[in-house]
Amino acid sequence: MALVVQKYGGSSLGTAERVLAVARRIVATRVAGNDVVVVASAMGDTTDELLDLAARVSRSPGPARELDMLLTSGERISNALLAIALTDLGHPACSLSGWQAGVFTSPDHGRAQIVDVLPTRVRQELDQGRIVMVAGFQGLSKDTDDVTTLGRGGSDTTAVALAGALRADVCEIYTDVDGVCTADPRIVPTARLLERIDYEDMLELAANGAKVLMPRSVEYARRHGVVIHVRSSFTDDPGTLVTTREETRMEKSTVTAIAHDRTSALLTITGVPDHPARIAQVFRVLADAEIDIDMPTRSRTGDLSFTVSRALAPTAAAVLRASDLRFETLTVDQTIGKISIVGAALRAAPGVAATLWETFAALEIDITTLSTSELRISTLCAEDDLDRAVRALHEVFELGGAGQATVYAGSGRGW
Ligand code: ASP
Ligand code: MG
């Protein structure tokens, strides 16, 4: 008997009918002779709706502890509903909150890290022959004895961490697209479903805009050797296996996939004194405000530019202006897009950067910044140019194919 951990995203659980459809899928896995542990996200847009409710009763964002108490209720609803549906279908099931399932985290509300998983209760319930539902995205801090959340999209990480702790045979992540594709099928109709992808490529894609998996969950899976199987909850199609490089070698071409991202803003500061210590101060001010930067570039003329998350751009600009740093101007561009070409063989393929540049040149698209790593080349361009650039690159690198991907719920999660 295998042990399967299944995770269902909010878009797979949008309505009572969808909850029932998911319950039937869980039953099918159970009837096939498996032990099943399920991690479900909150139904549909519940998490956003709960945040809206909080905003209607308070002008400030509210105490982080209480926000976490509020948000964790979303996952408890969907998991309890699934357990009710499963019981009605004749399969004993038991839903557990994150802390009942032994998910322990750091004390940081809203962005807690899983530090330990002790799934004693989960095992007990499995031994009793029950299907176990675990509320995703949440845990308990042993330091504060308070309930925490793992950050948006955190149920992926809950599922992978549980799969690791339980030594499950596979962690199936169900979503509203067929699996991991060569580009976002919403903007590239010829995007092809990947049968397999290695952890490294997947991590680069997830960290650079492909929303199909949360980056932290991929990192966790890689460290703990958890095989992830990304599948659609709307079909029985085979989906994508995320696993080690050895096992994916079969499919290796130079470029694996293209990710894009519309969640960054570009900050440009002019007149920063030309000394490493001055530049360090800029980044220190931002780090103290807990703002991550990416794609930094420095020009000879004293301009410094870098990206931050769009949501944090106003705060970033405010803390820089309020600091005692010396500079001339500070501009914030909220309309940039980022394109990342990902592939394990990129470094050994000298033509990629040239092809990239030629493609942008042919489209008359201006690239502002470029950064490269062993596995990725990222560029910034105007957000309006993003879609046609991704489509063109997808074609130039011949990533399309026969098996085209479908988007089901259109929730905006998917890729
Ligand atoms: N419900 C939470 C969110 O919307 C967690 C998750 O979906 O994984 O971010
Ligand atoms: Mg959700």
CSV table of N, CA, C and O and ligand atoms in Angstrom, one decimal, residues 7 9-11 41-48 75 137 152-155 413, ligand 2:
chain,number,residue,atom,x,y,z
A,7,LYS,N,-2.5,17.6,-2.6
A,7,LYS,CA,-2.9,18.9,-2.2
A,7,LYS,C,-3.8,19.5,-3.3
A,7,LYS,O,-3.6,19.4,-4.5
A,9,GLY,N,-5.6,23.0,-4.5
A,9,GLY,CA,-5.6,24.5,-4.4
A,9,GLY,C,-7.0,25.0,-4.4
A,9,GLY,O,-8.0,24.4,-4.7
A,10,GLY,N,-7.1,26.3,-4.0
A,10,GLY,CA,-8.4,27.0,-3.8
A,10,GLY,C,-9.3,26.9,-5.1
A,10,GLY,O,-10.5,26.8,-5.1
A,11,SER,N,-8.6,27.0,-6.3
A,11,SER,CA,-9.3,27.1,-7.5
A,11,SER,C,-10.0,25.7,-7.8
A,11,SER,O,-10.9,25.6,-8.6
A,41,SER,N,-6.4,23.9,0.3
A,41,SER,CA,-6.3,25.3,0.5
A,41,SER,C,-7.8,25.8,0.8
A,41,SER,O,-8.7,25.0,0.6
A,42,ALA,N,-7.9,27.0,1.2
A,42,ALA,CA,-9.2,27.6,1.4
A,42,ALA,C,-10.0,27.6,0.1
A,42,ALA,O,-9.4,27.8,-1.0
A,43,MET,N,-11.3,27.5,0.1
A,43,MET,CA,-12.1,27.5,-1.1
A,43,MET,C,-12.0,28.8,-1.9
A,43,MET,O,-12.1,29.9,-1.3
A,44,GLY,N,-11.8,28.6,-3.2
A,44,GLY,CA,-11.9,29.8,-4.1
A,44,GLY,C,-11.1,31.0,-3.6
A,44,GLY,O,-9.9,30.9,-3.3
A,45,ASP,N,-11.7,32.1,-3.5
A,45,ASP,CA,-11.0,33.4,-3.1
A,45,ASP,C,-11.2,33.7,-1.6
A,45,ASP,O,-11.1,34.8,-1.2
A,46,THR,N,-11.5,32.6,-0.8
A,46,THR,CA,-11.8,32.8,0.6
A,46,THR,C,-10.7,33.7,1.3
A,46,THR,O,-11.1,34.6,2.1
A,47,THR,N,-9.5,33.4,1.1
A,47,THR,CA,-8.4,34.1,1.8
A,47,THR,C,-8.5,35.6,1.5
A,47,THR,O,-8.4,36.4,2.4
A,48,ASP,N,-8.6,35.9,0.2
A,48,ASP,CA,-8.8,37.4,-0.1
A,48,ASP,C,-10.0,38.0,0.5
A,48,ASP,O,-10.0,39.1,1.0
A,75,GLU,N,-8.8,27.5,5.6
A,75,GLU,CA,-8.4,26.2,5.3
A,75,GLU,C,-9.2,25.2,6.2
A,75,GLU,O,-9.4,24.0,5.8
A,137,PHE,N,-1.2,25.7,4.9
A,137,PHE,CA,-0.8,27.1,5.0
A,137,PHE,C,-0.7,27.6,6.5
A,137,PHE,O,-0.6,28.8,6.7
A,152,ARG,N,1.3,33.6,1.5
A,152,ARG,CA,0.3,33.3,0.4
A,152,ARG,C,0.8,32.1,-0.4
A,152,ARG,O,2.0,32.0,-0.7
A,153,GLY,N,-0.1,31.2,-0.7
A,153,GLY,CA,0.2,30.0,-1.4
A,153,GLY,C,0.9,28.9,-0.6
A,153,GLY,O,1.4,27.9,-1.1
A,154,GLY,N,0.9,29.1,0.7
A,154,GLY,CA,1.7,28.2,1.6
A,154,GLY,C,1.2,26.8,1.7
A,154,GLY,O,2.0,25.9,2.2
A,155,SER,N,0.0,26.4,1.2
A,155,SER,CA,-0.4,25.0,1.3
A,155,SER,C,0.5,24.1,0.5
A,155,SER,O,0.6,22.9,0.9
A,413,ARG,N,-4.3,31.5,-10.8
A,413,ARG,CA,-3.2,30.9,-10.1
A,413,ARG,C,-2.5,30.1,-11.2
A,413,ARG,O,-1.7,30.7,-11.8
B,2,MG,MG,-5.7,30.0,-1.8
